[in-house]
Amino acid sequence: MISPADFVQIPLDDWVNSFVRDFLVPNFRPAFRAMQVPITEVLARIDSFFHWLPMLVFTVGLTLIADRTAGRGVALFTLVALIFIDMIGLWAETMTTLSMILTSVFFCAVIGIPLGIWSARSDRVLLVVRPILDIMQTIPSFVYLVPIVMLFGVGMVPGIIATIIFALPPIIRLTNLGIRNVRADLIEAAEAFGSTRWQMLWEVQLPLALRTIMAGLNQTLMLALSMVVIAALIGAGGLGLTVYTGLGRLNVGAATTGGIGIVLLAIILDRITQSLGEKKGVQTPSLWQSLRSLFSAGKADAGAQSGKPA
Amino acid sequence: MKPKIRVEGVYKIFGEDPKGALDALKSGKSKIEIFEETGQTVGVQDVSFEVGEGEIFVVMGLSGSGKSTLVRTFNGLIPPTSGKILIDDDDVASCSAERLRKIRREKITMVFQHFALFPHKTVAENVAYGLKIKGEGAASRRKKALAALEQVGLAAYADSLPGELSGGMQQRVGLARGLATDPQVLLMDEPFGALDPLIRREMQDELLHLQKILKKTIIFITHDLNEALLLGDKIAIMKDGRFVQVGTAQEIVDNPADDYVAAFVADIDRGRVFEASHVVADPVTVEQHEKGAAEKALQLMEEHNRNALYVVDDQKVAGLVTYQELAVAAREEGRTDLAEVMVTDVPVVDQDTPLNELYGAASAGHPIAVTDKRGRLTGVIEVEAVFSQLSGDASEDEYEDEDEATEDGSTPPAEEKATDTAQGGTPR
C-alpha cells in the first residue's frame, strides 16, 4: 500500500530537538534560570517555616482552622490524620510536599487570578487564553517534563514549575467565569454610580466572584497535589519521592504509606478550601474577613463563629 | 426657565453598522424594513424632549418600545448612536469618560427595576455606595446613608443584608441609594414593576410624598399607564422607539394623539386623572345677610337655570339652598330668612381633589363647593359635570378632530405633536 510517508516525511522530532537544544537552551537558559528565582525564594521561606514549626503546634493550628472553616467533623479528621502521618514517620516529607503545594498554588493564584480577570474583561483575550488552557489541560505532563529539565535542571523548583503548568487552568477559567457571571444589573448599577473600572472590580466583581474563584483555587490545589509524584520524577522531594522510590524498588509498603500521606493531606486541604468557598453564599464576608478567619486561629471572632454548623 | 434636561434627536441603533442604519432610518425607512434589510435593530429613534427642574417626566411604553434603552442613554450606560443629551450644559452623549463619571457621581443616579442591590453589602453599605465611590470618609458616609434610609423609613434595617428584605423594602433601599449622593436627577427604570400591586401603590404615594420635599428632576420609566398618569407632571407615550405623544395626564387622556394611545387610554380610570379644577364652574352665590337675599336667590337660580345655590358669608361657604325648599318656604310660610332653610352640611372639596373622591359628595345630588386654602368659595361643581368628564363627553368634539387628522396623515410626526400638546396643556 502507498502511504503519504513514502513521499514526504516530516522530521518533527528532529525539529523540536534542534529548536530546544540548539536555540532555546543555549540562548535562553539564563533567562529561564532567572525565572526560577522568585519561586526559589518563596519556596525557601515556606519550606523553612513548616520545617521549623513543631509538629504539635502545626497540628493544633490546622485543627483550629479546620474547626473555624469546615466544622467540627473536619477538625477531628485533621487532628487524627496529622497524628497518623507523624506516626507512620512521614512528617518531614509531608511538610516538604505541603510547602511545594502551597508555593505552586501561590504562583497559580498570582498568575491565574489576574489572567482570569483580564480574560473576563476582554473577549479577545479569552479567545487567545482559552486554547492555551485547553492545551495545558490535555497535554500529558510527561511531555513537558523533558524541556523543563533541560531549561531549569532538576530539583524542587523545576517540579514546582511543572506543577504550576499543570494546575494553572482551573483558577484562570473559574476566575473568568465568576466575574463574567456577576449579574449584569449589578455591573450597571456600579457603573451608574460612577465607579471606575478598578472600583467596579474591587467593590462588586471580585467579592461576588469570590465563591467561584475559591472553587477554582480548590481545583488548582487538588491538581497540584496530583502532580506530587510526577514532580518527584524530576527531583522534587517529599511524599512524591517516597512513592516514587517505593515504586522503583518495588517497596509496596513505602509506596502505600506515601500514597496515604498524599490522600490525607489532599482531604484536609480540600475540605478546608471548599468550606471557604461555600461560606460565601451564606454569610458573604469580605475577602479580608475570610482571610482573617483563615489565619486568626487563636482569637474567637463573631463572623467566623456563626459560620460553624450547629 | 431653563430646562434641567434637554434631549435632542436621540437615536440608538444596535448592530454592526449603526451609521448605515441611521441613514436609512432618516431617509424614511421603518424599523422593520431596516431590520429585514440590514439586520440592525432600532432601539430609539428621534426622541426629543425637555424636562424642567423638579418635574417628574414619565416615559410609558410596552416592553420592546425602547424605553429602558432610552433611559440608559441619559447616564451613558448605553451611548446613543446620535443626538444630544444635555444635563444643564453637559452633553452626556459626547463628553469624556472622565466627565461622564463625574456627572454620574454628582448629578444623576438611577433606580433599577430589579433593585440591583449588591448582595454582599449591608443595606447601609449599599446606600453609601455612591458616596464610597466618590471617596467620602466612612463616618460621613454612614451618616448620610442613615439619613437617606430614614427618608424611606428603613433606618432600622441599616445592617441587614438586602436578601433579608422584602421586595418593597429592597426597592426602598434602591431609592435611598439613589438619593444618598443628593443628585439633581433621578432615573427610575420601572422601579415598581417588580412589586405587588398593593406595595406598588404604596411606593407611588411615597415617591410623590418624597418628591414634595426633595424636588428632584425625575425621569420615570413604566409600562403601566395608570402609574404614568398618577406620577407624571408630563408623560411621553413611547412605541417602536419613538415618542407618540407627550403631554400632561389630562391631555393624553382627553386628547389621545392616535389610535394606539386611544386604545391605552380607553381603560383608564378617568376619575383618578381629572381633578375638581377640570369640572369646576364659576359660582353663583348669594350673600347670607344681604337684604332680600331669599328673593335674590330664587331669581338667580331661575336666571342660571340651577336647582341649588350656595350661600356665602364674607366669601366663605355658609350653606346651600335648593330652589324647591326656598320656594316652598317663601310661598307658604312667608319666611325669607335664608338661615332657616339652608343646608349647612354641604360637600366641600379643594380644586386638586381627584374626581374619584367626589363620588360620595356628589351622591347627595347637590352641587359641590370648591374652596381655596382659606376656605373661600372659588367654584361650584355640578354633579352632571363630573359624569360628563368621566364619560369623556366633555372633550368629545376635540377628540373626534384629532382622530380624523391621524387617519388622514398616517402617522403624525411625534415631535411636533409632542410640543403642540405640551404647550397647550393646563398645568396640574
XYZ file of C-alpha atoms in Angstrom:
738
model
C 0.000 0.000 0.000
C 1.024 3.503 -0.714
C 1.161 5.847 2.199
C 1.976 9.577 2.266
C 5.062 8.758 4.314
C 6.629 7.151 1.218
C 6.831 10.548 -0.402
C 7.207 13.114 2.322
C 8.387 12.579 5.832
C 8.258 15.290 8.424
C 11.106 15.042 10.930
C 9.091 16.868 13.599
C 11.051 15.253 16.412
C 14.317 16.486 14.938
C 12.925 19.964 14.544
C 11.791 20.105 18.127
C 15.110 18.682 19.262
C 17.108 21.258 17.414
C 14.745 24.043 18.463
C 15.083 23.205 22.132
C 18.702 22.047 22.184
C 20.252 24.426 19.718
C 18.114 27.513 20.164
C 16.181 27.640 23.403
C 18.711 26.117 25.778
C 21.877 27.946 24.709
C 20.164 31.280 24.207
C 17.599 31.441 26.932
C 18.866 29.277 29.698
C 19.942 32.243 31.826
C 16.558 33.823 31.307
C 14.784 30.666 32.430
C 17.149 30.341 35.345
C 16.265 33.881 36.370
C 12.589 32.945 36.293
C 13.264 30.396 38.980
C 14.475 32.981 41.437
C 11.109 34.153 42.807
C 9.910 30.567 43.084
C 13.066 29.561 44.895
C 12.684 32.474 47.290
C 9.048 31.778 48.133
C 9.628 28.054 48.445
C 12.616 28.558 50.738
C 10.592 30.732 53.110
C 7.546 28.482 53.220
C 9.640 25.316 53.453
C 11.848 26.527 56.267
C 8.801 27.809 58.145
C 6.975 24.488 58.021
C 10.079 22.545 58.918
C 10.759 24.889 61.800
C 7.187 24.718 63.130
C 6.896 21.976 65.773
C 4.607 19.147 64.736
C 2.182 19.670 67.633
C 1.841 23.416 67.026
C 1.100 22.802 63.357
C -1.426 20.093 64.177
C -3.268 22.180 66.725
C -3.207 25.211 64.426
C -4.564 23.424 61.383
C -7.180 21.677 63.521
C -8.395 25.032 64.796
C -8.506 26.439 61.276
C -10.491 23.411 60.131
C -12.844 23.908 63.069
C -13.410 27.543 62.140
C -13.940 26.975 58.474
C -15.202 23.481 57.890
C -16.681 22.440 61.208
C -16.022 20.001 63.964
C -16.014 16.840 61.865
C -13.271 18.016 59.564
C -11.329 19.358 62.544
C -11.414 15.963 64.196
C -10.365 14.307 60.964
C -7.490 16.770 60.573
C -6.261 16.071 64.076
C -6.336 12.302 63.661
C -4.868 12.375 60.147
C -1.936 14.592 61.104
C -1.125 12.457 64.142
C -1.329 9.372 61.934
C 1.048 10.889 59.360
C 3.523 11.638 62.109
C 3.207 8.105 63.469
C 3.929 6.493 60.105
C 7.099 8.535 60.006
C 6.317 10.856 57.136
C 6.097 14.199 58.932
C 9.100 15.834 57.244
C 8.068 14.577 53.800
C 4.543 15.871 54.343
C 5.852 19.303 55.271
C 8.047 19.337 52.159
C 5.112 18.395 49.989
C 2.887 20.954 51.693
C 5.446 23.723 51.068
C 5.713 22.668 47.454
C 1.939 22.625 47.008
C 1.465 25.986 48.696
C 4.233 27.537 46.597
C 2.642 26.200 43.422
C -0.821 27.378 44.437
C 0.563 30.752 45.439
C 2.072 31.262 41.990
C -1.011 29.843 40.287
C -3.111 32.445 42.116
C -0.669 35.256 41.396
C -0.623 34.408 37.697
C -4.088 32.941 37.299
C -6.380 35.426 39.050
C -5.148 38.488 37.113
C -5.218 36.472 33.882
C -8.748 35.332 34.682
C -9.833 38.909 35.388
C -8.234 40.061 32.175
C -9.944 37.402 30.089
C -13.268 38.192 31.777
C -12.937 41.790 30.675
C -11.947 41.187 27.108
C -13.377 38.617 24.742
C -10.270 38.945 22.616
C -8.005 37.927 25.479
C -10.268 34.997 26.251
C -10.059 33.944 22.607
C -6.281 33.642 22.983
C -6.223 32.267 26.511
C -8.822 29.544 26.071
C -6.973 27.363 23.508
C -3.785 27.678 25.549
C -5.643 26.425 28.608
C -7.100 23.578 26.558
C -3.605 22.528 25.515
C -2.295 22.819 29.074
C -5.085 20.581 30.320
C -4.846 17.930 27.617
C -1.124 17.600 27.065
C 0.330 14.779 29.194
C 2.558 16.252 31.862
C 5.417 13.901 30.971
C 5.769 15.716 27.665
C 6.828 18.977 29.215
C 8.949 17.395 31.918
C 11.827 16.946 29.435
C 12.140 20.551 28.252
C 11.657 21.691 31.829
C 14.600 19.596 32.908
C 16.686 20.889 30.009
C 15.844 24.502 30.759
C 15.592 24.518 34.526
C 17.542 21.471 35.568
C 16.288 19.057 38.220
C 15.099 19.636 41.757
C 12.232 21.132 43.722
C 11.809 24.295 41.682
C 11.507 22.593 38.262
C 8.991 20.283 39.936
C 7.033 23.288 41.087
C 7.148 24.808 37.600
C 5.720 21.611 36.130
C 3.058 21.680 38.857
C 2.171 25.286 38.065
C 1.737 24.480 34.372
C -0.481 21.565 35.267
C -2.565 23.261 37.963
C -2.993 26.734 36.489
C -6.009 26.289 34.141
C -8.863 25.933 36.665
C -8.081 29.105 38.559
C -7.974 31.098 35.317
C -11.139 29.511 33.990
C -13.117 29.925 37.175
C -11.944 33.484 37.841
C -13.069 34.338 34.328
C -16.351 32.527 34.836
C -17.003 34.047 38.242
C -16.519 37.582 37.013
C -18.489 37.061 33.847
C -21.374 35.624 35.862
C -21.804 38.660 38.096
C -25.347 39.886 37.419
C -25.416 42.441 34.629
C -27.718 44.798 36.531
C -25.231 44.969 39.402
C -22.495 45.956 36.972
C -24.871 48.520 35.524
C -25.673 49.851 38.991
C -21.997 50.145 39.875
C -21.380 51.957 36.615
C -24.386 54.241 37.049
C -22.962 55.497 40.335
C -19.713 56.439 38.647
C -17.367 53.579 39.559
C -14.026 53.383 37.859
C -13.062 50.005 36.407
C -10.873 49.346 39.387
C -13.617 50.262 41.879
C -16.055 48.080 39.991
C -13.612 45.173 40.181
C -12.785 45.619 43.819
C -16.221 46.579 45.168
C -18.513 44.429 43.071
C -16.967 41.904 40.716
C -14.323 40.287 42.905
C -16.464 39.947 46.043
C -19.308 38.447 44.048
C -16.990 36.172 42.086
C -15.081 35.149 45.199
C -17.036 31.967 45.681
C -16.271 30.785 42.165
C -12.666 31.901 42.434
C -12.316 29.895 45.645
C -13.718 26.867 43.834
C -11.038 27.432 41.204
C -8.387 27.678 43.885
C -9.617 24.444 45.362
C -9.370 22.728 41.978
C -5.895 24.129 41.437
C -4.843 22.848 44.833
C -6.146 19.370 44.062
C -4.388 19.296 40.695
C -1.169 20.433 42.348
C -1.449 17.545 44.798
C -1.954 15.114 41.975
C 1.339 16.281 40.429
C 3.335 15.450 43.551
C 4.502 12.025 42.329
C 5.225 13.215 38.782
C 7.233 16.147 40.108
C 9.284 13.624 42.061
C 10.453 12.187 38.709
C 12.416 15.381 38.112
C 13.837 15.639 41.546
C 11.194 17.133 43.773
C 11.191 15.646 47.267
C 8.520 14.954 49.814
C 5.735 12.383 49.759
C 6.019 12.060 45.978
C 9.578 10.904 46.322
C 8.534 8.296 48.891
C 6.027 6.882 46.461
C 8.440 7.107 43.532
C 11.283 5.338 45.311
C 8.821 2.756 46.609
C 7.813 2.154 43.004
C 11.432 1.929 41.825
C 12.411 -0.555 44.495
C 9.137 -2.464 44.401
C 8.723 -1.473 48.036
C 4.962 -1.648 48.229
C 4.949 -0.545 51.883
C 6.756 2.721 51.228
C 4.606 3.468 48.181
C 1.465 2.832 50.210
C 2.436 4.995 53.162
C 3.436 7.821 50.800
C 0.153 7.452 48.964
C -1.820 7.525 52.200
C 0.022 10.671 53.234
C -0.895 12.373 49.960
C -4.522 11.332 50.249
C -4.847 12.519 53.848
C -3.236 15.857 53.025
C -5.495 16.172 49.995
C -8.655 15.553 52.015
C -7.705 18.059 54.711
C -6.791 20.810 52.241
C -9.804 20.097 50.044
C -12.310 20.314 52.901
C -10.845 23.496 54.307
C -10.647 25.332 50.974
C -14.052 24.089 49.881
C -15.707 25.377 53.014
C -14.024 28.740 52.478
C -15.758 28.916 49.121
C -19.113 27.703 50.345
C -19.355 30.065 53.241
C -19.532 32.991 50.842
C -23.018 32.022 49.839
C -24.496 32.045 53.295
C -22.574 34.736 55.015
C -20.692 36.621 52.323
C -17.830 38.005 54.387
C -15.346 40.161 52.536
C -12.073 38.824 51.220
C -10.341 40.336 54.215
C -12.763 38.729 56.651
C -12.298 35.304 55.151
C -8.530 35.700 55.159
C -8.735 36.745 58.765
C -10.960 33.846 59.681
C -8.480 31.577 57.953
C -5.432 32.904 59.740
C -6.720 34.009 63.131
C -6.545 30.573 64.613
C -6.467 31.687 68.230
C -8.943 34.510 68.543
C -12.652 33.951 68.583
C -14.455 36.266 66.209
C -18.145 36.543 65.697
C -18.136 36.285 61.931
C -16.292 33.009 61.863
C -18.212 31.605 64.794
C -21.542 31.937 63.073
C -20.120 30.093 60.084
C -19.963 26.933 62.125
C -22.652 24.361 61.559
C -24.857 23.876 64.582
C -36.898 78.736 32.961
C -34.003 76.766 31.563
C -34.784 73.055 31.341
C -32.753 70.705 33.527
C -32.540 68.037 30.866
C -32.759 68.666 27.161
C -32.795 65.727 24.776
C -32.393 66.426 21.090
C -32.844 63.920 18.308
C -31.573 60.852 20.127
C -31.212 57.664 18.095
C -29.922 54.322 19.264
C -29.303 51.515 16.820
C -27.937 48.152 17.891
C -25.822 46.178 15.454
C -22.633 46.146 13.444
C -23.351 49.138 11.257
C -25.408 51.683 13.209
C -24.433 54.608 10.959
C -25.738 52.904 7.824
C -28.980 52.033 9.545
C -29.243 55.587 10.839
C -29.039 56.972 7.316
C -31.665 54.502 6.134
C -33.872 55.465 9.067
C -33.537 59.154 8.317
C -34.360 58.530 4.688
C -37.724 57.304 5.852
C -37.412 53.545 6.194
C -39.253 51.872 9.035
C -37.774 49.939 11.921
C -38.966 46.637 10.443
C -37.618 47.376 6.963
C -34.233 48.214 8.383
C -34.120 45.047 10.416
C -35.047 42.934 7.406
C -32.556 44.623 5.101
C -29.544 45.198 7.325
C -30.152 43.192 10.499
C -29.701 46.325 12.624
C -32.150 46.836 15.486
C -33.526 50.296 16.029
C -33.850 50.876 19.766
C -34.669 54.559 19.950
C -35.472 56.873 17.085
C -35.616 60.636 17.032
C -36.554 61.325 20.613
C -36.528 64.945 21.743
C -37.939 66.499 24.873
C -37.199 68.764 27.777
C -37.645 68.302 31.488
C -37.815 71.250 33.832
C -36.181 71.244 37.237
C -38.206 69.390 39.852
C -40.506 67.762 37.322
C -41.409 64.118 37.036
C -41.221 63.104 33.405
C -42.716 59.685 32.785
C -41.894 57.601 29.734
C -44.576 54.983 29.262
C -44.357 52.164 26.772
C -44.787 48.430 26.438
C -41.848 46.057 26.532
C -39.711 46.455 23.456
C -40.710 50.063 22.951
C -37.168 51.203 23.715
C -37.922 52.941 26.996
C -35.256 51.136 29.012
C -32.701 51.788 26.277
C -33.691 55.438 26.236
C -33.282 55.937 29.965
C -29.853 54.315 29.829
C -28.659 56.857 27.316
C -29.253 59.605 29.863
C -26.448 58.461 32.136
C -24.334 56.993 29.376
C -24.858 53.330 30.274
C -25.829 52.992 26.622
C -24.224 55.620 24.406
C -26.687 56.921 21.793
C -25.878 56.488 18.099
C -26.614 60.150 17.509
C -28.235 63.067 19.240
C -27.619 65.262 22.244
C -28.494 64.750 25.879
C -27.865 67.926 27.800
C -27.970 67.860 31.555
C -27.512 71.503 32.475
C -24.794 72.214 29.921
C -23.039 68.862 29.784
C -23.730 66.685 26.808
C -23.762 63.171 28.230
C -23.682 61.730 24.728
C -20.363 63.264 23.784
C -18.425 64.144 26.931
C -15.249 62.345 28.007
C -15.346 59.230 30.165
C -13.850 61.235 32.991
C -16.526 63.923 32.755
C -19.273 61.319 32.461
C -18.061 59.649 35.628
C -18.161 62.973 37.423
C -21.719 63.587 36.233
C -22.760 60.137 37.405
C -21.156 60.702 40.777
C -22.593 64.109 41.388
C -25.664 64.774 39.335
C -27.526 61.742 38.208
C -28.323 58.414 39.825
C -30.510 55.508 38.915
C -33.047 53.167 40.500
C -33.383 49.790 38.816
C -36.305 47.509 38.067
C -34.879 44.502 39.875
C -33.354 46.701 42.579
C -29.756 45.773 41.661
C -28.652 45.893 45.285
C -25.218 44.460 45.987
C -25.953 41.203 47.812
C -22.594 41.150 49.604
C -23.018 44.597 51.141
C -25.311 45.578 54.000
C -28.238 47.899 53.401
C -26.253 50.868 54.721
C -23.232 49.946 52.594
C -25.459 49.684 49.556
C -26.939 53.084 50.221
C -23.475 54.524 50.809
C -22.056 53.016 47.624
C -22.184 56.208 45.586
C -20.521 58.097 48.423
C -17.786 55.491 48.814
C -17.049 55.656 45.100
C -16.658 59.422 45.437
C -14.127 58.853 48.196
C -16.091 60.058 51.214
C -14.905 59.004 54.636
C -16.544 56.079 56.402
C -18.167 58.149 59.143
C -19.810 60.751 56.932
C -20.807 58.016 54.515
C -22.585 56.147 57.229
C -24.289 59.287 58.482
C -25.611 60.197 55.051
C -26.669 56.627 54.361
C -28.659 56.533 57.584
C -30.271 59.855 56.732
C -31.282 58.537 53.310
C -32.630 55.350 54.892
C -34.564 57.460 57.356
C -36.316 59.149 54.444
C -37.605 55.830 53.159
C -38.358 54.530 56.651
C -35.741 51.784 56.773
C -33.134 53.131 59.168
C -33.704 50.136 61.425
C -32.518 47.763 58.712
C -29.195 49.527 58.084
C -27.121 46.495 58.997
C -29.235 43.813 57.374
C -28.313 42.260 54.076
C -30.572 43.082 51.119
C -31.504 39.414 50.751
C -33.249 39.529 54.119
C -35.641 42.257 52.986
C -38.921 42.007 51.073
C -39.192 43.306 47.518
C -40.808 46.565 48.513
C -38.193 47.183 51.175
C -35.396 46.357 48.759
C -36.673 48.960 46.353
C -36.832 51.488 49.156
C -33.155 50.752 49.699
C -32.632 51.207 45.961
C -34.363 54.563 46.204
C -32.317 55.540 49.256
C -29.141 54.592 47.374
C -30.264 56.835 44.549
C -30.912 59.708 46.943
C -27.871 59.328 49.187
C -25.487 61.283 46.949
C -28.073 64.068 46.731
C -28.222 64.038 42.941
C -30.225 66.541 40.963
C -31.567 63.996 38.528
C -33.003 60.603 39.370
C -33.535 57.996 36.651
C -36.056 55.355 37.593
C -36.286 52.353 35.291
C -39.607 50.651 36.041
C -38.764 50.818 39.727
C -42.091 49.438 40.907
C -42.590 46.984 38.060
C -41.438 44.002 40.084
C -43.621 44.743 43.104
C -47.078 43.550 44.143
C -49.922 45.919 43.229
C -50.558 46.977 46.819
C -46.900 47.640 47.561
C -46.599 49.388 44.223
C -49.411 51.747 45.147
C -47.766 52.440 48.468
C -44.425 53.155 46.817
C -46.043 55.502 44.306
C -47.610 57.512 47.095
C -44.331 57.530 48.954
C -42.457 58.738 45.886
C -44.930 61.588 45.432
C -44.633 62.427 49.098
C -40.812 62.417 48.938
C -40.862 64.437 45.747
C -42.799 67.191 47.505
C -39.883 67.563 49.900
C -36.931 66.778 47.652
C -37.997 68.284 44.322
C -35.637 66.178 42.224
C -35.838 66.088 38.483
C -37.085 62.574 37.833
C -37.266 60.549 34.664
C -39.530 57.639 35.410
C -39.974 54.648 33.122
C -43.060 52.473 33.349
C -45.254 50.150 31.333
C -48.277 50.965 33.451
C -50.326 53.882 32.169
C -52.120 54.304 35.489
C -48.757 54.728 37.169
C -47.685 57.180 34.475
C -50.838 59.262 34.901
C -50.538 59.254 38.675
C -46.894 60.301 38.857
C -46.124 62.256 35.746
C -46.071 66.022 35.527
C -45.520 65.235 31.891
C -45.923 61.907 30.168
C -44.443 60.553 26.968
C -46.032 57.548 25.305
C -43.393 55.516 23.515
C -43.867 52.992 20.731
C -41.326 51.360 18.438
C -38.570 53.575 19.765
C -40.269 56.902 19.237
C -42.485 59.215 21.242
C -46.054 59.020 20.015
C -47.344 61.712 22.327
C -46.026 63.958 25.053
C -48.304 65.832 27.385
C -49.860 66.064 30.818
C -52.049 63.254 32.081
C -55.202 65.196 31.258
C -54.048 65.996 27.741
C -53.234 62.414 26.994
C -56.483 61.054 28.373
C -58.596 63.817 26.892
C -56.854 64.049 23.604
C -55.001 60.905 22.520
C -52.689 61.534 19.565
C -53.573 58.360 17.705
C -55.408 55.058 17.907
C -52.522 53.481 19.776
C -52.718 55.954 22.627
C -56.506 55.947 22.471
C -56.513 52.189 22.975
C -54.449 52.583 26.125
C -56.476 55.418 27.460
C -59.751 53.569 26.952
C -59.296 51.517 30.115
C -58.131 54.338 32.310
C -59.924 55.385 35.471
C -60.630 58.950 34.433
C -61.719 59.744 37.958
C -58.111 59.497 39.034
C -56.708 61.552 36.200
C -59.003 64.546 36.366
C -59.364 66.842 39.313
C -62.065 69.100 40.623
C -60.474 72.001 38.772
C -61.302 70.365 35.437
C -65.060 70.389 36.017
C -65.499 73.426 38.184
C -67.832 76.208 37.131
C -67.990 79.792 38.345
C -70.073 80.013 41.463
C -73.414 81.749 41.511
C -73.868 82.862 45.091
C -75.932 84.965 47.343
C -74.703 86.817 50.418
C -76.390 85.484 53.527
C -77.014 88.725 55.339
C -77.970 90.756 52.296
C -81.408 92.325 52.294
C -83.917 90.315 50.331
C -81.454 87.511 49.985
C -84.165 84.909 49.534
C -85.810 86.676 46.610
C -82.460 87.306 45.045
C -81.522 83.651 45.430
C -84.721 82.498 43.708
C -84.199 84.967 40.940
C -80.569 83.914 40.411
C -81.497 80.260 40.257
C -84.138 80.977 37.661
C -81.718 83.069 35.667
C -78.947 80.471 35.677
C -81.251 77.526 35.449
C -79.967 75.903 38.621
C -81.673 73.900 41.306
C -79.442 74.930 44.159
C -77.313 77.829 45.150
C -74.500 78.437 47.621
C -74.948 80.959 50.348
C -71.791 82.739 51.365
C -70.869 84.797 54.333
C -67.937 87.044 53.618
C -66.860 84.805 50.720
C -66.861 81.701 52.963
C -69.345 78.930 52.419
C -72.294 79.274 54.805
C -74.611 76.684 53.296
C -76.754 75.675 50.392
C -80.314 76.426 49.480
C -82.354 74.445 46.999
C -84.906 76.105 44.790
C -87.635 73.766 45.908
C -87.284 74.332 49.633
C -86.754 78.024 49.327
C -89.780 78.440 47.082
C -91.999 76.437 49.412
C -90.787 78.313 52.476
C -91.239 81.673 50.849
C -94.670 80.976 49.403
C -96.366 79.029 52.151
C -94.825 80.326 55.312
C -93.590 83.678 54.196
C -90.234 83.103 55.742
C -87.422 84.821 53.996
C -84.542 84.130 56.352
C -82.060 82.003 54.418
C -80.553 80.566 57.561
C -83.733 78.640 58.287
C -83.980 76.778 55.013
C -80.331 76.430 54.182
C -78.495 73.109 54.393
C -75.275 73.653 56.265
C -73.862 70.165 55.905
C -72.537 70.671 52.378
C -69.795 68.875 50.490
C -66.636 70.990 50.277
C -63.507 69.998 48.358
C -60.409 71.777 47.121
C -59.577 72.072 43.470
C -56.842 69.416 43.478
C -59.207 66.698 44.643
C -59.353 63.910 42.079
C -62.799 63.253 40.671
C -62.959 59.768 42.093
C -63.028 61.271 45.562
C -66.077 63.344 44.673
C -68.458 60.453 44.199
C -69.562 60.435 47.813
C -70.101 64.181 47.829
C -71.968 64.003 44.552
C -74.360 61.310 45.741
C -76.471 63.854 47.650
C -77.288 65.381 44.292
C -76.279 68.857 45.376
C -73.572 70.821 43.652
C -70.181 70.543 45.355
C -68.431 73.604 46.714
C -64.793 74.154 45.750
C -62.840 76.291 48.158
C -59.312 77.637 48.263
C -56.894 77.245 51.119
C -58.508 79.986 53.156
C -61.943 78.448 52.815
C -63.248 80.955 50.286
C -65.650 79.642 47.699
C -63.959 79.677 44.312
C -66.266 77.491 42.290
C -69.072 75.021 42.188
C -69.130 71.579 40.636
C -72.418 70.450 39.179
C -72.881 66.705 39.505
C -73.581 66.420 35.775
C -70.184 67.930 35.008
C -68.451 65.150 36.944
C -70.278 62.488 34.978
C -69.690 64.062 31.623
C -65.968 64.401 32.364
C -65.802 60.779 33.480
C -67.524 59.547 30.356
C -65.248 61.642 28.156
C -68.168 63.631 26.716
C -66.703 66.937 27.717
C -63.974 66.673 25.113
C -65.795 64.562 22.576
C -65.509 67.104 19.780
C -61.823 67.710 20.153
C -61.131 64.013 20.248
C -63.023 63.385 17.038
C -60.997 66.012 15.204
C -57.755 64.524 16.377
C -58.823 61.095 15.296
C -59.600 62.194 11.771
C -56.306 64.006 11.472
C -54.366 60.879 12.288
C -56.323 58.763 9.888
C -55.607 61.147 7.038
C -51.940 61.737 7.535
C -50.851 58.184 8.502
C -48.525 58.535 11.500
C -48.077 62.104 12.602
C -44.524 63.214 13.368
C -44.300 62.555 17.052
C -42.136 65.516 17.839
C -44.407 68.232 16.502
C -47.395 66.756 18.163
C -45.486 66.471 21.353
C -44.556 70.120 21.573
C -48.024 71.192 20.473
C -49.804 69.336 23.174
C -47.198 70.065 25.768
C -47.571 73.785 25.372
C -51.335 73.778 25.142
C -51.759 71.897 28.383
C -53.015 73.146 31.667
C -50.534 72.692 34.492
C -51.609 70.310 37.179
